[in-house]
Amino acid sequence: MKYTIDAENKPLGRLAVEVAVLLRGKNKADYVPYKDVGDTVVVKNVDKIKYTGNKLENKNYFRFTGYLGNLKKTTLKEFLIKKGPREVLRNAVMGMLCKNKLRAKQIKRLRFE
């Protein structure tokens, strides 16, 4: 099944929870954690997501280059400029999916319009 979600004026976290539940298939009666029974999710109007509070200045994204002392830190505002709102939502959903082999299959079913 294919779900279409309109992201206009929805907070980032609540939208990410909704998408993650559909990708995992937790809304289905035959859900089991070790099977991939989720559906395809298409998100529209990703550029109109609402960021509540002071997240643009206070929320940080970290990445490690692999070298000593090279932990890179960027704020949400810088991340939006560099990567775009699609990657922000994708990153939020990735954090809510199980950290195992199923996550790669599940995140591939997330599409943007």
Short mmCIF file of N, CA, C and O in Angstrom, two decimals:
data_model
loop_
_atom_site.label_atom_id
_atom_site.label_comp_id
_atom_site.label_asym_id
_atom_site.label_seq_id
_atom_site.Cartn_x
_atom_site.Cartn_y
_atom_site.Cartn_z
N MET A 1 0.83 -1.17 0.00
CA MET A 1 0.00 0.00 0.00
C MET A 1 0.88 1.25 0.00
O MET A 1 2.01 1.21 0.49
N LYS A 2 0.37 2.33 -0.52
CA LYS A 2 1.14 3.56 -0.62
C LYS A 2 0.42 4.67 0.14
O LYS A 2 -0.75 4.93 -0.11
N TYR A 3 1.13 5.29 1.08
CA TYR A 3 0.57 6.38 1.86
C TYR A 3 1.16 7.70 1.39
O TYR A 3 2.36 7.78 1.11
N THR A 4 0.33 8.73 1.32
CA THR A 4 0.79 10.07 0.98
C THR A 4 0.51 10.97 2.16
O THR A 4 -0.62 11.06 2.65
N ILE A 5 1.55 11.66 2.63
CA ILE A 5 1.44 12.54 3.79
C ILE A 5 1.79 13.96 3.38
O ILE A 5 2.81 14.18 2.72
N ASP A 6 0.94 14.90 3.75
CA ASP A 6 1.22 16.31 3.49
C ASP A 6 1.93 16.88 4.72
O ASP A 6 1.39 16.88 5.82
N ALA A 7 3.15 17.38 4.52
CA ALA A 7 3.98 17.83 5.64
C ALA A 7 3.80 19.31 5.97
O ALA A 7 4.49 19.83 6.84
N GLU A 8 2.88 19.98 5.30
CA GLU A 8 2.72 21.42 5.50
C GLU A 8 2.25 21.72 6.91
O GLU A 8 1.25 21.19 7.39
N ASN A 9 2.98 22.60 7.62
CA ASN A 9 2.69 23.06 8.98
C ASN A 9 2.65 21.93 10.02
O ASN A 9 1.98 22.05 11.03
N LYS A 10 3.37 20.84 9.78
CA LYS A 10 3.49 19.78 10.77
C LYS A 10 4.86 19.87 11.42
O LYS A 10 5.86 20.08 10.73
N PRO A 11 4.93 19.69 12.74
CA PRO A 11 6.25 19.70 13.40
C PRO A 11 7.10 18.52 12.94
O PRO A 11 6.58 17.44 12.63
N LEU A 12 8.40 18.73 12.91
CA LEU A 12 9.35 17.74 12.40
C LEU A 12 9.24 16.40 13.12
O LEU A 12 9.14 15.35 12.50
N GLY A 13 9.26 16.40 14.44
CA GLY A 13 9.26 15.16 15.21
C GLY A 13 7.99 14.36 15.06
O GLY A 13 8.01 13.14 14.92
N ARG A 14 6.85 15.05 15.07
CA ARG A 14 5.58 14.35 14.96
C ARG A 14 5.40 13.75 13.57
O ARG A 14 4.84 12.66 13.41
N LEU A 15 5.88 14.45 12.56
CA LEU A 15 5.84 13.93 11.20
C LEU A 15 6.74 12.71 11.06
O LEU A 15 6.38 11.70 10.45
N ALA A 16 7.93 12.78 11.68
CA ALA A 16 8.88 11.67 11.61
C ALA A 16 8.33 10.42 12.29
O ALA A 16 8.53 9.31 11.81
N VAL A 17 7.61 10.59 13.41
CA VAL A 17 7.01 9.45 14.10
C VAL A 17 5.96 8.80 13.21
O VAL A 17 5.91 7.57 13.07
N GLU A 18 5.13 9.62 12.58
CA GLU A 18 4.07 9.11 11.71
C GLU A 18 4.66 8.31 10.54
O GLU A 18 4.19 7.22 10.21
N VAL A 19 5.72 8.83 9.94
CA VAL A 19 6.37 8.16 8.82
C VAL A 19 7.04 6.86 9.28
O VAL A 19 6.93 5.82 8.61
N ALA A 20 7.71 6.89 10.42
CA ALA A 20 8.42 5.71 10.91
C ALA A 20 7.46 4.56 11.23
O ALA A 20 7.76 3.39 10.94
N VAL A 21 6.30 4.88 11.79
CA VAL A 21 5.31 3.85 12.10
C VAL A 21 4.81 3.18 10.82
O VAL A 21 4.69 1.95 10.76
N LEU A 22 4.57 3.97 9.79
CA LEU A 22 4.09 3.41 8.52
C LEU A 22 5.18 2.60 7.82
O LEU A 22 4.89 1.55 7.22
N LEU A 23 6.43 3.06 7.88
CA LEU A 23 7.53 2.32 7.24
C LEU A 23 7.77 0.97 7.92
O LEU A 23 8.10 -0.01 7.26
N ARG A 24 7.63 0.93 9.23
CA ARG A 24 7.84 -0.33 9.96
C ARG A 24 6.66 -1.27 9.84
O ARG A 24 6.79 -2.47 10.02
N GLY A 25 5.45 -0.72 9.62
CA GLY A 25 4.25 -1.55 9.54
C GLY A 25 3.60 -1.77 10.87
O GLY A 25 2.82 -2.72 11.03
N LYS A 26 3.84 -0.90 11.84
CA LYS A 26 3.28 -1.08 13.18
C LYS A 26 1.78 -0.82 13.22
O LYS A 26 1.14 -1.11 14.22
N ASN A 27 1.23 -0.28 12.16
CA ASN A 27 -0.21 -0.03 12.10
C ASN A 27 -0.98 -1.24 11.59
O ASN A 27 -2.20 -1.20 11.48
N LYS A 28 -0.31 -2.33 11.28
CA LYS A 28 -0.95 -3.52 10.72
C LYS A 28 -1.16 -4.58 11.80
O LYS A 28 -0.41 -4.65 12.79
N ALA A 29 -2.15 -5.43 11.58
CA ALA A 29 -2.45 -6.49 12.54
C ALA A 29 -1.40 -7.58 12.53
O ALA A 29 -1.19 -8.25 13.55
N ASP A 30 -0.74 -7.80 11.39
CA ASP A 30 0.24 -8.88 11.29
C ASP A 30 1.67 -8.40 11.54
O ASP A 30 2.62 -9.02 11.08
N TYR A 31 1.84 -7.33 12.29
CA TYR A 31 3.18 -6.78 12.58
C TYR A 31 3.95 -7.68 13.52
O TYR A 31 3.43 -8.15 14.54
N VAL A 32 5.18 -7.97 13.15
CA VAL A 32 6.15 -8.60 14.04
C VAL A 32 7.47 -7.85 13.86
O VAL A 32 7.79 -7.42 12.75
N PRO A 33 8.24 -7.66 14.92
CA PRO A 33 9.43 -6.81 14.83
C PRO A 33 10.51 -7.32 13.89
O PRO A 33 11.30 -6.53 13.37
N TYR A 34 10.57 -8.62 13.63
CA TYR A 34 11.66 -9.17 12.84
C TYR A 34 11.33 -9.29 11.35
O TYR A 34 12.14 -9.76 10.58
N LYS A 35 10.13 -8.86 10.93
CA LYS A 35 9.76 -8.91 9.52
C LYS A 35 9.54 -7.50 8.99
O LYS A 35 9.10 -6.60 9.71
N ASP A 36 9.79 -7.33 7.71
CA ASP A 36 9.59 -6.04 7.06
C ASP A 36 8.23 -6.06 6.37
O ASP A 36 8.10 -6.54 5.25
N VAL A 37 7.20 -5.56 7.06
CA VAL A 37 5.84 -5.58 6.52
C VAL A 37 5.31 -4.17 6.29
O VAL A 37 4.11 -3.98 6.14
N GLY A 38 6.19 -3.17 6.25
CA GLY A 38 5.76 -1.79 6.11
C GLY A 38 5.34 -1.43 4.70
O GLY A 38 5.40 -2.24 3.77
N ASP A 39 4.91 -0.19 4.53
CA ASP A 39 4.41 0.30 3.26
C ASP A 39 5.27 1.44 2.75
O ASP A 39 6.12 1.97 3.47
N THR A 40 5.02 1.84 1.50
CA THR A 40 5.71 2.98 0.90
C THR A 40 5.04 4.27 1.39
O THR A 40 3.82 4.36 1.45
N VAL A 41 5.87 5.25 1.74
CA VAL A 41 5.37 6.53 2.23
C VAL A 41 5.91 7.63 1.33
O VAL A 41 7.12 7.73 1.10
N VAL A 42 5.01 8.46 0.81
CA VAL A 42 5.37 9.61 -0.01
C VAL A 42 5.04 10.86 0.79
O VAL A 42 3.90 11.03 1.24
N VAL A 43 6.02 11.73 0.97
CA VAL A 43 5.84 12.96 1.75
C VAL A 43 5.85 14.14 0.79
O VAL A 43 6.78 14.32 0.02
N LYS A 44 4.78 14.94 0.85
CA LYS A 44 4.67 16.13 0.01
C LYS A 44 4.90 17.38 0.86
O LYS A 44 4.72 17.36 2.07
N ASN A 45 5.30 18.46 0.20
CA ASN A 45 5.54 19.77 0.84
C ASN A 45 6.55 19.68 1.98
O ASN A 45 6.33 20.21 3.07
N VAL A 46 7.66 19.01 1.74
CA VAL A 46 8.68 18.83 2.77
C VAL A 46 9.31 20.17 3.15
O VAL A 46 9.72 20.37 4.30
N ASP A 47 9.37 21.10 2.20
CA ASP A 47 9.99 22.39 2.48
C ASP A 47 9.14 23.28 3.37
O ASP A 47 9.59 24.34 3.81
N LYS A 48 7.90 22.86 3.71
CA LYS A 48 7.01 23.66 4.56
C LYS A 48 6.85 23.06 5.95
O LYS A 48 5.88 23.35 6.65
N ILE A 49 7.79 22.21 6.37
CA ILE A 49 7.76 21.63 7.72
C ILE A 49 7.97 22.74 8.73
O ILE A 49 8.76 23.66 8.53
N LYS A 50 7.28 22.62 9.87
CA LYS A 50 7.39 23.62 10.92
C LYS A 50 8.44 23.17 11.94
O LYS A 50 8.42 22.02 12.40
N TYR A 51 9.37 24.07 12.26
CA TYR A 51 10.40 23.80 13.27
C TYR A 51 10.05 24.62 14.50
O TYR A 51 10.12 25.84 14.48
N THR A 52 9.62 23.95 15.56
CA THR A 52 9.13 24.63 16.75
C THR A 52 10.27 25.02 17.68
O THR A 52 11.36 24.45 17.64
N GLY A 53 10.00 25.98 18.53
CA GLY A 53 10.97 26.41 19.53
C GLY A 53 12.20 27.03 18.91
O GLY A 53 12.14 27.70 17.89
N ASN A 54 13.35 26.81 19.53
CA ASN A 54 14.62 27.35 19.06
C ASN A 54 15.46 26.28 18.36
O ASN A 54 16.69 26.33 18.43
N LYS A 55 14.80 25.34 17.71
CA LYS A 55 15.53 24.23 17.10
C LYS A 55 16.51 24.68 16.02
O LYS A 55 17.55 24.08 15.83
N LEU A 56 16.18 25.73 15.28
CA LEU A 56 17.06 26.17 14.20
C LEU A 56 18.44 26.57 14.73
O LEU A 56 19.44 26.38 14.05
N GLU A 57 18.50 27.11 15.94
CA GLU A 57 19.78 27.53 16.50
C GLU A 57 20.36 26.51 17.48
O GLU A 57 21.58 26.38 17.60
N ASN A 58 19.51 25.77 18.19
CA ASN A 58 19.99 24.93 19.28
C ASN A 58 20.17 23.45 18.93
O ASN A 58 20.92 22.75 19.59
N LYS A 59 19.46 22.94 17.90
CA LYS A 59 19.59 21.52 17.55
C LYS A 59 20.87 21.32 16.76
O LYS A 59 21.13 22.01 15.79
N ASN A 60 21.68 20.35 17.17
CA ASN A 60 22.97 20.09 16.55
C ASN A 60 23.00 18.70 15.91
O ASN A 60 22.41 17.75 16.42
N TYR A 61 23.71 18.61 14.79
CA TYR A 61 23.96 17.35 14.11
C TYR A 61 25.46 17.11 14.16
O TYR A 61 26.24 18.00 13.85
N PHE A 62 25.85 15.88 14.55
CA PHE A 62 27.25 15.54 14.68
C PHE A 62 27.64 14.50 13.65
O PHE A 62 26.84 13.64 13.30
N ARG A 63 28.87 14.59 13.15
CA ARG A 63 29.43 13.54 12.32
C ARG A 63 30.92 13.45 12.63
O ARG A 63 31.57 14.43 12.95
N PHE A 64 31.42 12.23 12.54
CA PHE A 64 32.81 11.97 12.89
C PHE A 64 33.57 11.57 11.64
O PHE A 64 33.17 10.66 10.92
N THR A 65 34.68 12.27 11.35
CA THR A 65 35.43 12.03 10.12
C THR A 65 36.29 10.77 10.20
O THR A 65 36.69 10.25 9.18
N GLY A 66 36.59 10.32 11.41
CA GLY A 66 37.44 9.15 11.57
C GLY A 66 38.81 9.50 12.09
O GLY A 66 39.57 8.64 12.50
N TYR A 67 39.15 10.78 12.06
CA TYR A 67 40.43 11.24 12.58
C TYR A 67 40.26 11.77 13.99
O TYR A 67 39.19 12.25 14.36
N LEU A 68 41.33 11.72 14.77
CA LEU A 68 41.28 12.18 16.15
C LEU A 68 40.94 13.67 16.20
O LEU A 68 41.52 14.48 15.47
N GLY A 69 40.00 14.01 17.04
CA GLY A 69 39.64 15.41 17.23
C GLY A 69 38.82 16.01 16.11
O GLY A 69 38.65 17.23 16.06
N ASN A 70 38.29 15.21 15.22
CA ASN A 70 37.52 15.73 14.10
C ASN A 70 36.06 15.37 14.20
O ASN A 70 35.48 14.77 13.30
N LEU A 71 35.43 15.76 15.29
CA LEU A 71 33.99 15.62 15.44
C LEU A 71 33.37 16.91 14.93
O LEU A 71 33.55 17.97 15.51
N LYS A 72 32.66 16.83 13.81
CA LYS A 72 32.09 18.01 13.18
C LYS A 72 30.69 18.25 13.72
O LYS A 72 29.90 17.31 13.87
N LYS A 73 30.36 19.51 13.99
CA LYS A 73 29.06 19.87 14.55
C LYS A 73 28.43 20.94 13.67
O LYS A 73 29.08 21.94 13.34
N THR A 74 27.17 20.74 13.28
CA THR A 74 26.43 21.75 12.53
C THR A 74 25.07 21.94 13.18
O THR A 74 24.50 20.99 13.73
N THR A 75 24.53 23.14 13.08
CA THR A 75 23.20 23.41 13.61
C THR A 75 22.16 23.02 12.56
O THR A 75 22.48 22.77 11.41
N LEU A 76 20.90 23.02 12.98
CA LEU A 76 19.83 22.66 12.06
C LEU A 76 19.73 23.67 10.92
O LEU A 76 19.48 23.29 9.77
N LYS A 77 19.97 24.93 11.20
CA LYS A 77 19.91 25.95 10.16
C LYS A 77 20.97 25.71 9.08
O LYS A 77 20.69 25.76 7.88
N GLU A 78 22.20 25.40 9.51
CA GLU A 78 23.28 25.11 8.56
C GLU A 78 23.00 23.81 7.79
O GLU A 78 23.28 23.72 6.60
N PHE A 79 22.45 22.82 8.49
CA PHE A 79 22.13 21.54 7.87
C PHE A 79 21.05 21.71 6.80
O PHE A 79 21.11 21.09 5.74
N LEU A 80 20.06 22.57 7.08
CA LEU A 80 19.01 22.84 6.11
C LEU A 80 19.57 23.52 4.85
O LEU A 80 19.17 23.18 3.73
N ILE A 81 20.48 24.45 5.05
CA ILE A 81 21.07 25.15 3.91
C ILE A 81 21.92 24.20 3.07
O ILE A 81 21.86 24.19 1.84
N LYS A 82 22.70 23.36 3.76
CA LYS A 82 23.64 22.48 3.05
C LYS A 82 22.96 21.27 2.42
O LYS A 82 23.19 20.95 1.25
N LYS A 83 22.11 20.58 3.18
CA LYS A 83 21.53 19.31 2.71
C LYS A 83 20.08 19.44 2.25
O LYS A 83 19.64 18.65 1.43
N GLY A 84 19.32 20.34 2.84
CA GLY A 84 17.92 20.51 2.46
C GLY A 84 16.97 19.85 3.44
O GLY A 84 17.36 19.01 4.26
N PRO A 85 15.68 20.20 3.36
CA PRO A 85 14.70 19.67 4.31
C PRO A 85 14.42 18.18 4.13
O PRO A 85 14.02 17.51 5.09
N ARG A 86 14.65 17.64 2.95
CA ARG A 86 14.43 16.20 2.74
C ARG A 86 15.39 15.38 3.59
O ARG A 86 15.00 14.38 4.21
N GLU A 87 16.64 15.80 3.63
CA GLU A 87 17.64 15.07 4.40
C GLU A 87 17.41 15.23 5.90
O GLU A 87 17.69 14.31 6.68
N VAL A 88 16.86 16.37 6.33
CA VAL A 88 16.54 16.58 7.74
C VAL A 88 15.46 15.58 8.17
O VAL A 88 15.59 14.92 9.21
N LEU A 89 14.40 15.47 7.37
CA LEU A 89 13.33 14.52 7.70
C LEU A 89 13.82 13.09 7.62
O LEU A 89 13.52 12.27 8.48
N ARG A 90 14.61 12.78 6.61
CA ARG A 90 15.15 11.42 6.46
C ARG A 90 16.02 11.05 7.65
O ARG A 90 15.96 9.93 8.16
N ASN A 91 16.82 11.99 8.13
CA ASN A 91 17.69 11.76 9.28
C ASN A 91 16.86 11.53 10.54
O ASN A 91 17.19 10.67 11.36
N ALA A 92 15.77 12.28 10.70
CA ALA A 92 14.90 12.11 11.87
C ALA A 92 14.22 10.74 11.84
O ALA A 92 14.11 10.07 12.88
N VAL A 93 13.78 10.31 10.67
CA VAL A 93 13.11 9.01 10.54
C VAL A 93 14.12 7.89 10.77
O VAL A 93 13.81 6.88 11.42
N MET A 94 15.35 8.05 10.26
CA MET A 94 16.39 7.03 10.45
C MET A 94 16.65 6.78 11.93
O MET A 94 16.87 5.64 12.35
N GLY A 95 16.62 7.84 12.73
CA GLY A 95 16.84 7.68 14.16
C GLY A 95 15.72 6.95 14.86
O GLY A 95 15.91 6.46 15.97
N MET A 96 14.54 6.90 14.24
CA MET A 96 13.39 6.25 14.87
C MET A 96 13.18 4.81 14.40
O MET A 96 12.36 4.11 14.97
N LEU A 97 13.91 4.39 13.39
CA LEU A 97 13.81 3.00 12.94
C LEU A 97 14.80 2.14 13.70
O LEU A 97 15.77 2.63 14.28
N CYS A 98 14.56 0.82 13.71
CA CYS A 98 15.44 -0.11 14.41
C CYS A 98 16.82 -0.12 13.76
O CYS A 98 16.94 -0.09 12.55
N LYS A 99 17.84 -0.16 14.58
CA LYS A 99 19.22 -0.13 14.09
C LYS A 99 19.66 -1.55 13.74
O LYS A 99 20.46 -2.16 14.44
N ASN A 100 19.14 -2.10 12.65
CA ASN A 100 19.53 -3.43 12.20
C ASN A 100 19.44 -3.49 10.68
O ASN A 100 19.30 -2.46 10.02
N LYS A 101 19.50 -4.66 10.10
CA LYS A 101 19.52 -4.81 8.65
C LYS A 101 18.22 -4.39 7.98
O LYS A 101 18.20 -4.06 6.81
N LEU A 102 17.13 -4.39 8.74
CA LEU A 102 15.84 -4.00 8.16
C LEU A 102 15.76 -2.51 7.88
O LEU A 102 15.00 -2.08 7.03
N ARG A 103 16.55 -1.72 8.60
CA ARG A 103 16.46 -0.27 8.46
C ARG A 103 16.79 0.18 7.05
O ARG A 103 16.13 1.07 6.51
N ALA A 104 17.77 -0.43 6.41
CA ALA A 104 18.14 -0.05 5.05
C ALA A 104 17.00 -0.32 4.07
O ALA A 104 16.74 0.48 3.17
N LYS A 105 16.30 -1.43 4.25
CA LYS A 105 15.17 -1.75 3.38
C LYS A 105 14.01 -0.80 3.63
O LYS A 105 13.32 -0.39 2.70
N GLN A 106 13.77 -0.48 4.90
CA GLN A 106 12.62 0.35 5.24
C GLN A 106 12.81 1.79 4.78
O GLN A 106 11.87 2.41 4.27
N ILE A 107 14.00 2.34 4.90
CA ILE A 107 14.22 3.74 4.54
C ILE A 107 14.17 3.93 3.04
O ILE A 107 13.90 5.04 2.56
N LYS A 108 14.39 2.88 2.26
CA LYS A 108 14.30 2.99 0.81
C LYS A 108 12.88 3.22 0.34
O LYS A 108 12.67 3.68 -0.78
N ARG A 109 11.90 2.91 1.17
CA ARG A 109 10.51 3.10 0.80
C ARG A 109 10.00 4.50 1.13
O ARG A 109 8.83 4.81 0.93
N LEU A 110 10.87 5.36 1.63
CA LEU A 110 10.51 6.75 1.90
C LEU A 110 10.80 7.59 0.67
O LEU A 110 11.93 7.65 0.19
N ARG A 111 9.76 8.23 0.14
CA ARG A 111 9.89 9.04 -1.08
C ARG A 111 9.45 10.48 -0.78
O ARG A 111 8.69 10.71 0.14
N PHE A 112 9.91 11.39 -1.62
CA PHE A 112 9.57 12.80 -1.47
C PHE A 112 9.02 13.34 -2.78
O PHE A 112 9.46 12.94 -3.85
N GLU A 113 8.07 14.27 -2.69
CA GLU A 113 7.55 14.95 -3.87
C GLU A 113 7.78 16.44 -3.76
O GLU A 113 7.78 17.00 -2.72
#
